[in-house]
Amino acid sequence: QRRSFVTPLLFLVGGMLILGILDYAGYRATLTPPPPPLQKEFANELGMKFVLLDGGSFKMGSTEDETGRREDEGPAHPVTLRDKFYMGTTEVTQSVFTEMTGTAPSSSAKQGRGGAELPVENVTWQEAVDFCKRLTKDHGKREGWAYRLPMEAEWEFACRAGSTKPFAFGERLIFPKLAIF
């Protein structure tokens, strides 16, 4: 009698163990692998370079005593960017924009002054969004990833580069060394 009780018990425990192993194997098979780690810098096939910014906290907007401040630039207020994001290290060139969209909106291109490697200008917001969509479609780096325009806070965070001054390099612009209008 003792033997008839032990044998079914061993089969039951063994069967449960095998089912548990098979269940765990099935679970592991359905897991998606984690995405590869983000690169600190990368360049796409068009030569556009990007850098990964970690985000952080900064004071967005201009203080009331800042020279040349417009009413829509304040009040200065604290902002925290929690997520990492990529930012282009240079402006989009006329040649890249034309290659992706088939149009050349820049005034220098229309006037026949060349400048293929100069920044594209005279682009509407919608044209810039369409450019990003086309860039994502043709040159997306990975699944679920998209080129996009930066949010205003991301743009200002990147431009300030950790500075609390009006410009990342100091209090004022020096023409034509630091800016050309």
mmCIF file of C-alpha atoms in Angstrom:
data_model
loop_
_atom_site.group_PDB
_atom_site.id
_atom_site.type_symbol
_atom_site.label_atom_id
_atom_site.label_comp_id
_atom_site.label_asym_id
_atom_site.label_seq_id
_atom_site.Cartn_x
_atom_site.Cartn_y
_atom_site.Cartn_z
ATOM 1 C CA GLN A 1 0.000 0.000 0.000
ATOM 2 C CA ARG A 2 2.818 2.345 0.769
ATOM 3 C CA ARG A 3 4.269 1.837 -2.676
ATOM 4 C CA SER A 4 0.991 2.647 -4.456
ATOM 5 C CA PHE A 5 0.834 6.022 -2.632
ATOM 6 C CA VAL A 6 4.469 7.080 -3.336
ATOM 7 C CA THR A 7 4.475 6.328 -7.069
ATOM 8 C CA PRO A 8 1.551 8.609 -8.005
ATOM 9 C CA LEU A 9 2.975 11.311 -5.721
ATOM 10 C CA LEU A 10 6.339 11.143 -7.517
ATOM 11 C CA PHE A 11 4.577 11.359 -10.901
ATOM 12 C CA LEU A 12 2.546 14.362 -9.711
ATOM 13 C CA VAL A 13 5.594 16.248 -8.356
ATOM 14 C CA GLY A 14 7.645 15.395 -11.450
ATOM 15 C CA GLY A 15 4.838 16.494 -13.768
ATOM 16 C CA MET A 16 4.463 19.782 -11.906
ATOM 17 C CA LEU A 17 8.215 20.356 -12.139
ATOM 18 C CA ILE A 18 8.215 19.714 -15.891
ATOM 19 C CA LEU A 19 5.198 22.009 -16.379
ATOM 20 C CA GLY A 20 6.929 24.732 -14.362
ATOM 21 C CA ILE A 21 10.085 24.465 -16.476
ATOM 22 C CA LEU A 22 8.080 24.562 -19.714
ATOM 23 C CA ASP A 23 6.053 27.521 -18.459
ATOM 24 C CA TYR A 24 9.221 29.455 -17.563
ATOM 25 C CA ALA A 25 10.769 28.620 -20.965
ATOM 26 C CA GLY A 26 7.630 29.930 -22.696
ATOM 27 C CA TYR A 27 7.746 33.100 -20.618
ATOM 28 C CA ARG A 28 11.412 33.707 -21.502
ATOM 29 C CA ALA A 29 10.684 33.112 -25.200
ATOM 30 C CA THR A 30 8.049 35.865 -25.238
ATOM 31 C CA LEU A 31 10.265 38.509 -23.607
ATOM 32 C CA THR A 32 11.491 41.215 -25.975
ATOM 33 C CA PRO A 33 15.172 42.028 -25.655
ATOM 34 C CA PRO A 34 15.982 45.446 -24.182
ATOM 35 C CA PRO A 35 16.829 48.126 -26.728
ATOM 36 C CA PRO A 36 20.524 48.787 -27.265
ATOM 37 C CA PRO A 37 21.967 51.545 -25.077
ATOM 38 C CA LEU A 38 21.794 55.074 -26.435
ATOM 39 C CA GLN A 39 24.997 56.356 -28.007
ATOM 40 C CA LYS A 40 26.363 59.628 -26.632
ATOM 41 C CA GLU A 41 26.873 60.888 -30.194
ATOM 42 C CA PHE A 42 25.961 59.621 -33.637
ATOM 43 C CA ALA A 43 25.831 60.740 -37.257
ATOM 44 C CA ASN A 44 23.204 59.554 -39.697
ATOM 45 C CA GLU A 45 23.763 58.519 -43.316
ATOM 46 C CA LEU A 46 23.373 62.157 -44.446
ATOM 47 C CA GLY A 47 26.220 63.327 -42.211
ATOM 48 C CA MET A 48 23.922 65.055 -39.709
ATOM 49 C CA LYS A 49 25.495 64.852 -36.234
ATOM 50 C CA PHE A 50 23.553 64.483 -32.989
ATOM 51 C CA VAL A 51 24.497 64.513 -29.313
ATOM 52 C CA LEU A 52 22.574 62.962 -26.413
ATOM 53 C CA LEU A 53 21.582 65.432 -23.705
ATOM 54 C CA ASP A 54 20.650 64.065 -20.296
ATOM 55 C CA GLY A 55 18.131 66.771 -19.466
ATOM 56 C CA GLY A 56 18.083 68.495 -16.110
ATOM 57 C CA SER A 57 16.797 71.625 -14.411
ATOM 58 C CA PHE A 58 17.329 75.192 -15.555
ATOM 59 C CA LYS A 59 15.752 78.626 -15.438
ATOM 60 C CA MET A 60 13.785 79.151 -18.665
ATOM 61 C CA GLY A 61 13.040 82.603 -20.026
ATOM 62 C CA SER A 62 14.641 86.005 -19.565
ATOM 63 C CA THR A 63 14.869 87.943 -16.337
ATOM 64 C CA GLU A 64 13.155 91.336 -16.253
ATOM 65 C CA ASP A 65 16.476 93.221 -16.070
ATOM 66 C CA GLU A 66 17.995 91.491 -19.146
ATOM 67 C CA THR A 67 18.967 93.940 -21.899
ATOM 68 C CA GLY A 68 16.822 93.573 -25.018
ATOM 69 C CA ARG A 69 14.224 91.386 -23.280
ATOM 70 C CA ARG A 70 10.843 91.179 -25.016
ATOM 71 C CA GLU A 71 7.586 90.751 -23.127
ATOM 72 C CA ASP A 72 7.036 87.207 -24.418
ATOM 73 C CA GLU A 73 10.399 86.004 -23.033
ATOM 74 C CA GLY A 74 9.362 85.933 -19.405
ATOM 75 C CA PRO A 75 8.856 85.554 -16.640
ATOM 76 C CA ALA A 76 11.877 83.357 -15.989
ATOM 77 C CA HIS A 77 10.744 80.135 -14.338
ATOM 78 C CA PRO A 78 12.261 76.783 -13.309
ATOM 79 C CA VAL A 79 11.902 73.894 -15.767
ATOM 80 C CA THR A 80 13.017 70.270 -15.402
ATOM 81 C CA LEU A 81 13.567 68.010 -18.397
ATOM 82 C CA ARG A 82 13.319 64.474 -17.063
ATOM 83 C CA ASP A 83 14.067 62.527 -20.232
ATOM 84 C CA LYS A 84 17.188 62.255 -22.353
ATOM 85 C CA PHE A 85 16.940 63.614 -25.888
ATOM 86 C CA TYR A 86 19.098 64.023 -28.963
ATOM 87 C CA MET A 87 19.874 67.451 -30.388
ATOM 88 C CA GLY A 88 21.478 68.199 -33.733
ATOM 89 C CA THR A 89 24.929 69.755 -33.301
ATOM 90 C CA THR A 90 24.511 72.072 -36.316
ATOM 91 C CA GLU A 91 21.745 73.533 -38.399
ATOM 92 C CA VAL A 92 20.251 71.496 -41.251
ATOM 93 C CA THR A 93 22.110 72.346 -44.448
ATOM 94 C CA GLN A 94 20.429 73.431 -47.664
ATOM 95 C CA SER A 95 21.764 70.329 -49.439
ATOM 96 C CA VAL A 96 20.307 67.914 -46.837
ATOM 97 C CA PHE A 97 16.958 69.717 -46.802
ATOM 98 C CA THR A 98 16.776 69.692 -50.601
ATOM 99 C CA GLU A 99 17.764 66.011 -50.764
ATOM 100 C CA MET A 100 14.997 65.035 -48.324
ATOM 101 C CA THR A 101 12.196 67.304 -49.572
ATOM 102 C CA GLY A 102 13.032 68.063 -53.193
ATOM 103 C CA THR A 103 12.616 71.791 -52.515
ATOM 104 C CA ALA A 104 15.114 74.601 -51.959
ATOM 105 C CA PRO A 105 13.370 77.320 -49.929
ATOM 106 C CA SER A 106 16.518 79.268 -48.989
ATOM 107 C CA SER A 107 16.796 82.752 -50.457
ATOM 108 C CA SER A 108 20.481 82.264 -51.334
ATOM 109 C CA ALA A 109 19.618 79.118 -53.327
ATOM 110 C CA LYS A 110 16.813 80.940 -55.159
ATOM 111 C CA GLN A 111 19.151 83.816 -56.013
ATOM 112 C CA GLY A 112 21.709 81.398 -57.446
ATOM 113 C CA ARG A 113 24.353 82.145 -54.814
ATOM 114 C CA GLY A 114 24.892 78.473 -54.004
ATOM 115 C CA GLY A 115 25.609 77.785 -50.383
ATOM 116 C CA ALA A 116 24.642 74.100 -50.298
ATOM 117 C CA GLU A 117 26.411 73.675 -46.965
ATOM 118 C CA LEU A 118 24.915 76.818 -45.433
ATOM 119 C CA PRO A 119 21.953 76.443 -43.049
ATOM 120 C CA VAL A 120 18.556 76.171 -44.697
ATOM 121 C CA GLU A 121 16.309 79.167 -44.027
ATOM 122 C CA ASN A 122 12.870 80.474 -45.033
ATOM 123 C CA VAL A 123 11.319 77.188 -43.878
ATOM 124 C CA THR A 124 7.846 77.131 -42.345
ATOM 125 C CA TRP A 125 7.068 75.112 -39.239
ATOM 126 C CA GLN A 126 5.064 72.638 -41.343
ATOM 127 C CA GLU A 127 7.954 72.223 -43.815
ATOM 128 C CA ALA A 128 10.285 71.507 -40.885
ATOM 129 C CA VAL A 129 7.846 68.914 -39.488
ATOM 130 C CA ASP A 130 7.511 67.297 -42.928
ATOM 131 C CA PHE A 131 11.312 67.205 -43.209
ATOM 132 C CA CYS A 132 11.525 65.375 -39.855
ATOM 133 C CA LYS A 133 8.863 62.865 -40.909
ATOM 134 C CA ARG A 134 10.687 62.133 -44.167
ATOM 135 C CA LEU A 135 13.997 61.853 -42.335
ATOM 136 C CA THR A 136 12.445 59.346 -39.912
ATOM 137 C CA LYS A 137 10.954 57.317 -42.745
ATOM 138 C CA ASP A 138 14.194 57.164 -44.753
ATOM 139 C CA HIS A 139 16.848 57.303 -42.033
ATOM 140 C CA GLY A 140 15.213 56.207 -38.744
ATOM 141 C CA LYS A 141 17.858 54.703 -36.449
ATOM 142 C CA ARG A 142 15.702 52.139 -34.634
ATOM 143 C CA GLU A 143 12.161 50.924 -34.093
ATOM 144 C CA GLY A 144 9.912 53.460 -32.362
ATOM 145 C CA TRP A 145 12.448 56.241 -32.843
ATOM 146 C CA ALA A 146 11.698 59.474 -34.717
ATOM 147 C CA TYR A 147 13.357 62.708 -35.736
ATOM 148 C CA ARG A 148 11.346 65.697 -34.476
ATOM 149 C CA LEU A 149 11.625 69.372 -33.723
ATOM 150 C CA PRO A 150 12.737 70.086 -30.156
ATOM 151 C CA MET A 151 10.251 71.425 -27.655
ATOM 152 C CA GLU A 152 10.915 75.030 -26.685
ATOM 153 C CA ALA A 153 12.274 73.962 -23.281
ATOM 154 C CA GLU A 154 14.642 71.408 -24.895
ATOM 155 C CA TRP A 155 15.882 74.026 -27.360
ATOM 156 C CA GLU A 156 16.543 76.628 -24.645
ATOM 157 C CA PHE A 157 18.187 74.030 -22.371
ATOM 158 C CA ALA A 158 20.570 73.063 -25.185
ATOM 159 C CA CYS A 159 21.280 76.692 -26.152
ATOM 160 C CA ARG A 160 22.047 77.736 -22.588
ATOM 161 C CA ALA A 161 24.573 74.903 -22.195
ATOM 162 C CA GLY A 162 24.432 75.199 -18.397
ATOM 163 C CA SER A 163 24.877 78.987 -18.367
ATOM 164 C CA THR A 164 22.656 81.384 -16.440
ATOM 165 C CA LYS A 165 23.709 84.299 -18.672
ATOM 166 C CA PRO A 166 21.578 85.536 -21.600
ATOM 167 C CA PHE A 167 23.860 83.583 -23.963
ATOM 168 C CA ALA A 168 25.831 80.381 -23.374
ATOM 169 C CA PHE A 169 29.041 82.343 -23.930
ATOM 170 C CA GLY A 170 28.233 85.427 -21.850
ATOM 171 C CA GLU A 171 26.206 88.582 -21.480
ATOM 172 C CA ARG A 172 26.107 89.824 -25.084
ATOM 173 C CA LEU A 173 26.614 88.967 -28.726
ATOM 174 C CA ILE A 174 29.679 90.226 -30.553
ATOM 175 C CA PHE A 175 29.012 90.751 -34.243
ATOM 176 C CA PRO A 176 30.269 88.998 -36.444
ATOM 177 C CA LYS A 177 32.338 86.780 -34.142
ATOM 178 C CA LEU A 178 29.416 85.195 -32.240
ATOM 179 C CA ALA A 179 26.435 85.942 -34.466
ATOM 180 C CA ILE A 180 25.591 87.015 -37.973
ATOM 181 C CA PHE A 181 22.118 88.303 -38.730
#
